[in-house]
PDB file of C-alpha atoms in Angstrom:
ATOM      1  CA  MET A   1      18.736  32.278   2.632  1.00 82.00           C
ATOM      2  CA  TRP A   2      20.006  35.490   4.205  1.00 75.00           C
ATOM      3  CA  ASP A   3      19.104  37.544   1.132  1.00 84.00           C
ATOM      4  CA  ASP A   4      15.444  36.507   1.508  1.00 83.00           C
ATOM      5  CA  ILE A   5      15.532  37.298   5.231  1.00 86.00           C
ATOM      6  CA  GLU A   6      17.114  40.726   4.656  1.00 84.00           C
ATOM      7  CA  THR A   7      14.368  41.541   2.161  1.00 87.00           C
ATOM      8  CA  ALA A   8      11.737  40.574   4.742  1.00 85.00           C
ATOM      9  CA  LEU A   9      13.423  42.671   7.429  1.00 85.00           C
ATOM     10  CA  GLY A  10      13.184  45.784   5.259  1.00 81.00           C
ATOM     11  CA  SER A  11      12.849  48.652   7.740  1.00 70.00           C
ATOM     12  CA  ALA A  12      14.761  46.990  10.586  1.00 70.00           C
ATOM     13  CA  THR A  13      18.324  48.277  10.773  1.00 72.00           C
ATOM     14  CA  SER A  14      19.799  45.234  12.536  1.00 87.00           C
ATOM     15  CA  ALA A  15      18.953  41.740  13.788  1.00 91.00           C
ATOM     16  CA  ASN A  16      20.276  39.195  16.269  1.00 92.00           C
ATOM     17  CA  LEU A  17      20.938  36.799  13.371  1.00 90.00           C
ATOM     18  CA  SER A  18      23.277  37.137  10.407  1.00 90.00           C
ATOM     19  CA  SER A  19      24.357  35.145   7.367  1.00 89.00           C
ATOM     20  CA  GLY A  20      26.766  33.275   9.660  1.00 91.00           C
ATOM     21  CA  SER A  21      24.108  32.099  12.128  1.00 93.00           C
ATOM     22  CA  ALA A  22      23.141  28.457  12.623  1.00 93.00           C
ATOM     23  CA  GLY A  23      21.547  26.896   9.552  1.00 91.00           C
ATOM     24  CA  ASN A  24      18.426  25.674  11.353  1.00 92.00           C
ATOM     25  CA  ASP A  25      17.715  29.200  12.678  1.00 94.00           C
ATOM     26  CA  LEU A  26      18.202  30.736   9.253  1.00 95.00           C
ATOM     27  CA  TYR A  27      15.996  28.097   7.624  1.00 93.00           C
ATOM     28  CA  GLU A  28      13.052  28.955   9.873  1.00 94.00           C
ATOM     29  CA  CYS A  29      13.583  32.659   9.169  1.00 96.00           C
ATOM     30  CA  TYR A  30      13.786  31.934   5.433  1.00 96.00           C
ATOM     31  CA  VAL A  31      10.424  30.132   5.496  1.00 96.00           C
ATOM     32  CA  TRP A  32       8.972  32.981   7.601  1.00 97.00           C
ATOM     33  CA  ALA A  33      10.176  35.388   4.900  1.00 96.00           C
ATOM     34  CA  LEU A  34       8.369  33.312   2.240  1.00 97.00           C
ATOM     35  CA  VAL A  35       5.171  33.621   4.286  1.00 97.00           C
ATOM     36  CA  LEU A  36       5.533  37.406   4.384  1.00 97.00           C
ATOM     37  CA  GLU A  37       6.200  37.568   0.656  1.00 97.00           C
ATOM     38  CA  ALA A  38       3.074  35.500   0.015  1.00 97.00           C
ATOM     39  CA  ALA A  39       1.032  37.894   2.151  1.00 98.00           C
ATOM     40  CA  ARG A  40       2.445  40.918   0.295  1.00 97.00           C
ATOM     41  CA  ARG A  41       1.596  39.362  -3.044  1.00 97.00           C
ATOM     42  CA  GLU A  42      -1.985  38.993  -1.816  1.00 98.00           C
ATOM     43  CA  GLY A  43      -2.155  42.692  -0.948  1.00 98.00           C
ATOM     44  CA  ALA A  44      -1.129  42.760   2.716  1.00 98.00           C
ATOM     45  CA  THR A  45       0.681  45.539   4.510  1.00 97.00           C
ATOM     46  CA  ILE A  46       3.526  44.167   6.646  1.00 97.00           C
ATOM     47  CA  ARG A  47       4.837  45.872   9.774  1.00 96.00           C
ATOM     48  CA  LEU A  48       7.746  44.627  11.883  1.00 96.00           C
ATOM     49  CA  LEU A  49       6.981  45.087  15.579  1.00 96.00           C
ATOM     50  CA  ASN A  50       8.591  44.359  18.915  1.00 95.00           C
ATOM     51  CA  GLN A  51       6.936  42.805  21.965  1.00 93.00           C
ATOM     52  CA  SER A  52       5.181  46.042  22.948  1.00 93.00           C
ATOM     53  CA  GLY A  53       3.838  46.660  19.432  1.00 94.00           C
ATOM     54  CA  ALA A  54       6.308  49.436  18.578  1.00 95.00           C
ATOM     55  CA  PRO A  55       8.221  49.402  15.263  1.00 94.00           C
ATOM     56  CA  ALA A  56      11.157  46.983  15.474  1.00 93.00           C
ATOM     57  CA  ILE A  57      14.353  48.919  14.840  1.00 91.00           C
ATOM     58  CA  SER A  58      16.480  45.915  15.807  1.00 91.00           C
ATOM     59  CA  PHE A  59      14.705  42.632  15.042  1.00 94.00           C
ATOM     60  CA  TRP A  60      15.129  39.848  17.608  1.00 95.00           C
ATOM     61  CA  PHE A  61      14.343  36.362  16.279  1.00 96.00           C
ATOM     62  CA  ARG A  62      13.670  33.392  18.528  1.00 96.00           C
ATOM     63  CA  THR A  63      16.453  30.810  18.195  1.00 94.00           C
ATOM     64  CA  SER A  64      14.756  28.324  20.524  1.00 94.00           C
ATOM     65  CA  PRO A  65      11.040  27.800  21.121  1.00 94.00           C
ATOM     66  CA  SER A  66       9.352  29.900  23.776  1.00 97.00           C
ATOM     67  CA  ALA A  67       5.963  31.260  24.797  1.00 97.00           C
ATOM     68  CA  ILE A  68       4.535  34.109  22.762  1.00 98.00           C
ATOM     69  CA  PHE A  69       4.433  36.094  26.019  1.00 97.00           C
ATOM     70  CA  SER A  70       8.067  35.409  26.935  1.00 97.00           C
ATOM     71  CA  THR A  71      10.078  38.474  27.919  1.00 94.00           C
ATOM     72  CA  ALA A  72      13.472  36.728  27.961  1.00 95.00           C
ATOM     73  CA  HIS A  73      14.269  39.001  25.001  1.00 95.00           C
ATOM     74  CA  ASP A  74      12.337  41.684  23.148  1.00 95.00           C
ATOM     75  CA  TYR A  75      11.095  39.115  20.643  1.00 96.00           C
ATOM     76  CA  CYS A  76       9.760  40.587  17.422  1.00 96.00           C
ATOM     77  CA  HIS A  77       7.126  39.546  14.917  1.00 97.00           C
ATOM     78  CA  ALA A  78       5.528  40.716  11.677  1.00 97.00           C
ATOM     79  CA  GLN A  79       2.001  42.105  11.681  1.00 98.00           C
ATOM     80  CA  ILE A  80       0.024  41.281   8.533  1.00 98.00           C
ATOM     81  CA  ASP A  81      -2.915  43.506   7.601  1.00 98.00           C
ATOM     82  CA  PHE A  82      -5.337  42.867   4.746  1.00 98.00           C
ATOM     83  CA  PRO A  83      -7.981  45.553   4.094  1.00 96.00           C
ATOM     84  CA  GLY A  84     -11.260  44.622   5.777  1.00 96.00           C
ATOM     85  CA  SER A  85      -9.857  41.517   7.517  1.00 97.00           C
ATOM     86  CA  PRO A  86      -8.661  40.818  11.071  1.00 98.00           C
ATOM     87  CA  SER A  87      -4.990  41.529  11.661  1.00 98.00           C
ATOM     88  CA  LEU A  88      -2.543  38.627  11.804  1.00 98.00           C
ATOM     89  CA  GLU A  89       0.922  38.113  13.290  1.00 98.00           C
ATOM     90  CA  ALA A  90       3.720  35.936  11.869  1.00 98.00           C
ATOM     91  CA  HIS A  91       5.998  34.429  14.539  1.00 98.00           C
ATOM     92  CA  ILE A  92       8.965  32.071  14.684  1.00 98.00           C
ATOM     93  CA  GLY A  93       9.346  29.367  17.336  1.00 96.00           C
ATOM     94  CA  ILE A  94       6.266  29.782  19.523  1.00 97.00           C
ATOM     95  CA  TYR A  95       4.189  27.232  21.410  1.00 95.00           C
ATOM     96  CA  VAL A  96       0.488  26.794  20.662  1.00 93.00           C
ATOM     97  CA  SER A  97      -2.135  24.906  22.617  1.00 93.00           C
ATOM     98  CA  GLY A  98      -3.666  21.896  20.870  1.00 87.00           C
ATOM     99  CA  LYS A  99      -7.131  20.407  21.158  1.00 84.00           C
ATOM    100  CA  SER A 100      -5.763  18.155  23.900  1.00 84.00           C
ATOM    101  CA  LYS A 101      -4.518  21.272  25.799  1.00 86.00           C
ATOM    102  CA  VAL A 102      -0.942  20.059  25.232  1.00 83.00           C
ATOM    103  CA  ASN A 103       1.430  22.786  24.016  1.00 89.00           C
ATOM    104  CA  HIS A 104       3.229  22.191  20.709  1.00 87.00           C
ATOM    105  CA  GLU A 105       6.088  24.079  19.071  1.00 89.00           C
ATOM    106  CA  CYS A 106       5.369  25.776  15.757  1.00 92.00           C
ATOM    107  CA  ASP A 107       8.548  26.704  13.895  1.00 94.00           C
ATOM    108  CA  VAL A 108       6.616  29.320  11.919  1.00 96.00           C
ATOM    109  CA  ALA A 109       3.082  30.365  12.861  1.00 96.00           C
ATOM    110  CA  VAL A 110       0.577  32.953  11.668  1.00 98.00           C
ATOM    111  CA  VAL A 111      -1.786  33.796  14.517  1.00 98.00           C
ATOM    112  CA  TYR A 112      -4.783  36.105  14.760  1.00 98.00           C
ATOM    113  CA  LYS A 113      -3.565  39.347  16.354  1.00 98.00           C
ATOM    114  CA  ASP A 114      -6.427  39.562  18.862  1.00 98.00           C
ATOM    115  CA  GLU A 115      -5.482  36.083  20.074  1.00 98.00           C
ATOM    116  CA  ALA A 116      -1.814  37.070  20.338  1.00 98.00           C
ATOM    117  CA  ASP A 117      -2.730  40.220  22.276  1.00 97.00           C
ATOM    118  CA  THR A 118      -4.775  38.172  24.757  1.00 98.00           C
ATOM    119  CA  CYS A 119      -1.929  35.683  25.161  1.00 98.00           C
ATOM    120  CA  ARG A 120       0.612  38.420  25.891  1.00 97.00           C
ATOM    121  CA  ALA A 121      -1.720  40.138  28.363  1.00 96.00           C
ATOM    122  CA  GLU A 122      -2.750  36.967  30.220  1.00 97.00           C
ATOM    123  CA  SER A 123       0.387  34.796  29.779  1.00 97.00           C
ATOM    124  CA  VAL A 124      -1.455  31.997  27.996  1.00 97.00           C
ATOM    125  CA  TYR A 125      -0.684  30.071  24.809  1.00 97.00           C
ATOM    126  CA  PRO A 126      -2.467  30.700  21.491  1.00 96.00           C
ATOM    127  CA  ARG A 127      -5.221  28.226  20.761  1.00 94.00           C
ATOM    128  CA  SER A 128      -4.439  26.204  17.667  1.00 91.00           C
ATOM    129  CA  SER A 129      -7.878  27.068  16.292  1.00 92.00           C
ATOM    130  CA  LYS A 130      -6.621  30.677  16.107  1.00 95.00           C
ATOM    131  CA  VAL A 131      -3.521  29.721  14.118  1.00 95.00           C
ATOM    132  CA  LEU A 132      -4.147  30.360  10.424  1.00 96.00           C
ATOM    133  CA  LEU A 133      -0.868  28.877   9.202  1.00 95.00           C
ATOM    134  CA  ALA A 134       1.708  26.615  10.896  1.00 92.00           C
ATOM    135  CA  ILE A 135       4.900  25.250   9.380  1.00 92.00           C
ATOM    136  CA  GLU A 136       7.264  22.563  10.641  1.00 86.00           C
ATOM    137  CA  CYS A 137      10.785  23.267   9.332  1.00 89.00           C
ATOM    138  CA  LYS A 138      13.531  20.616   9.170  1.00 83.00           C
ATOM    139  CA  TYR A 139      17.060  21.628   8.239  1.00 83.00           C
ATOM    140  CA  TYR A 140      19.341  18.722   7.255  1.00 74.00           C
ATOM    141  CA  LEU A 141      22.579  18.999   5.298  1.00 70.00           C
ATOM    142  CA  SER A 142      23.734  15.408   5.033  1.00 57.00           C
ATOM    143  CA  SER A 143      21.458  12.999   6.893  1.00 55.00           C
ATOM    144  CA  SER A 144      18.223  12.036   5.195  1.00 57.00           C
ATOM    145  CA  LEU A 145      14.729  12.449   6.595  1.00 54.00           C
ATOM    146  CA  GLY A 146      13.469   9.514   8.571  1.00 54.00           C
ATOM    147  CA  VAL A 147       9.892   8.412   8.091  1.00 49.00           C
ATOM    148  CA  ASN A 148       9.408   8.762  11.853  1.00 53.00           C
ATOM    149  CA  LEU A 149       9.652  12.542  11.433  1.00 54.00           C
ATOM    150  CA  GLY A 150       6.739  12.357   9.035  1.00 50.00           C
ATOM    151  CA  ARG A 151       4.726  10.205  11.419  1.00 49.00           C
ATOM    152  CA  SER A 152       5.420  12.672  14.249  1.00 60.00           C
ATOM    153  CA  PHE A 153       4.137  15.511  12.080  1.00 50.00           C
ATOM    154  CA  LEU A 154       0.945  13.614  11.304  1.00 54.00           C
ATOM    155  CA  GLY A 155       0.380  13.128  15.023  1.00 54.00           C
ATOM    156  CA  LEU A 156       1.050  16.801  15.671  1.00 54.00           C
ATOM    157  CA  ILE A 157      -1.456  18.122  13.171  1.00 60.00           C
ATOM    158  CA  ASN A 158      -4.151  15.818  14.506  1.00 65.00           C
ATOM    159  CA  ASP A 159      -3.937  17.859  17.706  1.00 63.00           C
ATOM    160  CA  ILE A 160      -3.568  21.338  16.156  1.00 65.00           C
ATOM    161  CA  TYR A 161      -6.098  20.866  13.320  1.00 69.00           C
ATOM    162  CA  THR A 162      -5.145  19.973   9.777  1.00 62.00           C
ATOM    163  CA  SER A 163      -5.942  22.990   7.599  1.00 79.00           C
ATOM    164  CA  GLY A 164      -3.018  25.289   6.798  1.00 87.00           C
ATOM    165  CA  ARG A 165      -0.406  22.959   8.336  1.00 84.00           C
ATOM    166  CA  PHE A 166       2.807  22.410   6.356  1.00 88.00           C
ATOM    167  CA  PHE A 167       5.986  20.323   6.607  1.00 82.00           C
ATOM    168  CA  VAL A 168       9.086  21.648   4.825  1.00 86.00           C
ATOM    169  CA  SER A 169      12.631  20.316   4.736  1.00 83.00           C
ATOM    170  CA  THR A 170      15.937  20.817   2.967  1.00 85.00           C
ATOM    171  CA  GLN A 171      16.367  17.098   2.342  1.00 73.00           C
ATOM    172  CA  ASN A 172      14.370  14.873   0.058  1.00 65.00           C
ATOM    173  CA  SER A 173      13.110  11.465   1.048  1.00 59.00           C
ATOM    174  CA  GLY A 174      10.862   9.257  -1.004  1.00 54.00           C
ATOM    175  CA  SER A 175       9.435   7.541   2.074  1.00 60.00           C
ATOM    176  CA  VAL A 176       8.282  10.839   3.604  1.00 59.00           C
ATOM    177  CA  ASP A 177       6.902  11.969   0.233  1.00 60.00           C
ATOM    178  CA  ARG A 178       4.837   8.816  -0.026  1.00 59.00           C
ATOM    179  CA  LEU A 179       3.619   9.088   3.562  1.00 54.00           C
ATOM    180  CA  PHE A 180       2.377  12.664   3.183  1.00 56.00           C
ATOM    181  CA  SER A 181       0.852  12.147  -0.242  1.00 56.00           C
ATOM    182  CA  ARG A 182      -1.012   9.095   1.037  1.00 52.00           C
ATOM    183  CA  HIS A 183      -2.488  11.191   3.852  1.00 42.00           C
ATOM    184  CA  ASN A 184      -3.115  14.199   1.566  1.00 45.00           C
ATOM    185  CA  LYS A 185      -0.953  16.569   3.646  1.00 56.00           C
ATOM    186  CA  GLU A 186       0.769  19.812   2.670  1.00 65.00           C
ATOM    187  CA  TYR A 187       4.551  19.483   2.342  1.00 65.00           C
ATOM    188  CA  GLU A 188       7.590  20.643   0.394  1.00 73.00           C
ATOM    189  CA  ILE A 189      10.639  18.378   0.601  1.00 74.00           C
ATOM    190  CA  GLY A 190      13.993  19.624  -0.714  1.00 79.00           C
ATOM    191  CA  LEU A 191      13.146  23.315  -0.271  1.00 87.00           C
ATOM    192  CA  SER A 192      15.978  25.869  -0.288  1.00 88.00           C
ATOM    193  CA  PRO A 193      16.909  29.069  -2.150  1.00 90.00           C
ATOM    194  CA  MET A 194      18.617  26.742  -4.629  1.00 89.00           C
ATOM    195  CA  THR A 195      15.238  25.270  -5.635  1.00 91.00           C
ATOM    196  CA  PRO A 196      13.306  28.280  -6.983  1.00 93.00           C
ATOM    197  CA  ASP A 197      10.550  26.131  -8.496  1.00 94.00           C
ATOM    198  CA  LEU A 198       9.776  24.657  -5.075  1.00 90.00           C
ATOM    199  CA  GLU A 199       9.883  28.142  -3.549  1.00 95.00           C
ATOM    200  CA  VAL A 200       7.282  29.354  -6.027  1.00 95.00           C
ATOM    201  CA  ARG A 201       5.075  26.329  -5.420  1.00 92.00           C
ATOM    202  CA  LEU A 202       5.200  26.659  -1.639  1.00 94.00           C
ATOM    203  CA  ARG A 203       4.670  30.407  -1.724  1.00 96.00           C
ATOM    204  CA  GLY A 204       1.666  29.778  -3.954  1.00 96.00           C
ATOM    205  CA  SER A 205       0.224  27.457  -1.301  1.00 94.00           C
ATOM    206  CA  PHE A 206       0.688  30.186   1.309  1.00 96.00           C
ATOM    207  CA  GLU A 207      -0.947  32.704  -1.022  1.00 97.00           C
ATOM    208  CA  LYS A 208      -3.977  30.424  -1.319  1.00 95.00           C
ATOM    209  CA  ILE A 209      -4.290  30.328   2.481  1.00 96.00           C
ATOM    210  CA  PHE A 210      -4.277  34.134   2.606  1.00 98.00           C
ATOM    211  CA  ARG A 211      -6.627  34.431  -0.364  1.00 97.00           C
ATOM    212  CA  ASN A 212      -9.169  32.205   1.346  1.00 96.00           C
ATOM    213  CA  PHE A 213      -8.707  34.116   4.610  1.00 97.00           C
ATOM    214  CA  LYS A 214      -9.592  37.409   2.895  1.00 96.00           C
ATOM    215  CA  THR A 215     -12.932  36.026   1.697  1.00 92.00           C
ATOM    216  CA  GLN A 216     -14.103  34.908   5.142  1.00 87.00           C
TER     217      GLN A 216
END
């Protein structure tokens, strides 16, 4: 996973995470890196920025969920720019506001930059309608996925809209597969750097999201 993250970090000379960091933190960063690679493949320019919008020399990842406007650390993000389209930002571990006005954690989220700027300036949470892509990441080494996790995800996306919402996990589970397929939801179960075919398939789904975004 760390190789993918290092590739995504590119210009940053250091980070608060390393190959020895907690698996769940690295897994979210790994999926974030897949999102950036998908954007690049669709023609985006990627810039790594800190909280103030300056180039991120040392990249600080969130290792627990927080508000996009939090200043507990100089949290960093990736800005995604497609020619002729609004700028986007890719974040890890931020809260977004659902249709019910309840705040929900998004492990990986791609938000419109103008929305993110407003949220940082006014200390408010991004509206889920301004979230282009949201991904729930579950890192399990030995225990299997419970179907209740799948049901929780279905409830979550009912409040933060359904388009561009993904569930990914390291572990496979037939019951979760069946649940998501029955509800026609986006998911990738068993995803890791050891499953390159699944990587390609998921990245392709992200690319489709960006491709459709560019035509709006």
